[in-house]
Amino acid sequence: MTKYSSRYASSPEAVKKYDTQQLREEFLIDDLMQEDEVVLVYSHYDRYIAGSAVPVKGDLTLETIDPLKAPYFLERRELGIINVGGSGSVVVEGTTYELGFKDALYIGAGNKDVVFKSDDKNNPAKFYLNSAPAHTTYPTKKVSLAEANKLQLGTMETANHRTVNQMIIGSVVTTCQLQMGMTELKPGSVWNTMPAHVHDRRMEVYFYLDIPQDQAVCHFMGQPQETRHIWMNNHQAVISPPWSIHSGSGTSNYTFIWGMAGENLDYGDMDVCKITDLR
């Protein structure tokens, strides 16, 4: 079964006036990882889709949704998948790709049949999905966590010592515009993406995981001079408009998956905000 919803774009002037509930309704995705369902959220920022698939009682098939006006989901789109649960597999046009915990898979446009499977229903795979429009077809490719391009950033002194695992990105996988990766904070570090930045050429979605029970992450968004925050729990995602910073601090260390799409594939194309200039 597939469930989907749509989120329209909001201007920064409008967001200044949002209360907590409005912010959460517009930007927070809090219904992911539902058993035996594909859950999708279609954002009007760069026509990006974030979602999940958790096969337990049986396999799940990636189906098209009405906003796409397409006979199958990947007719004009590409797809990135990262497994954040037990071992499973994704079958693409009859070819099986085994995905362990934190392994990724890129699927190019034009693939009609995509099926999600779990190895053990008592410890099901939990597939986190990101999709963006695609103008051409590139080969499907698995990227294990070990094969990711790893960057060591930050320091313990500034509470942001972290490993950035670039997984679905130009130096590893050829894509049209989709980029995905996973940032793991080291014990004792809580800040992600600090100093904060914006990139008007791309939107982004963050998905938080590895948040211990009874802990949370405070995600910061908004223009650098007019920030807002959303408190987030494990396996929740948040949409970040191109005009917004996207940063967070947790009550413990955690992991987050970042996904981007937009005008270019330059990972370093960003406008950094001085910490002392944030308001």
XYZ file of C-alpha atoms in Angstrom, residues 9 45 76 142 154 215 232 236 245-246 254 261:
12
model
C 6.461 25.959 -1.106
C 10.676 22.588 -3.632
C 10.998 10.756 -15.234
C 24.809 0.018 -4.714
C 34.609 19.541 13.170
C 16.425 12.091 23.576
C 12.563 16.242 16.185
C 11.625 11.957 11.403
C 19.718 27.281 7.015
C 19.603 23.639 8.104
C 23.021 11.024 16.571
C 18.440 18.364 -5.492
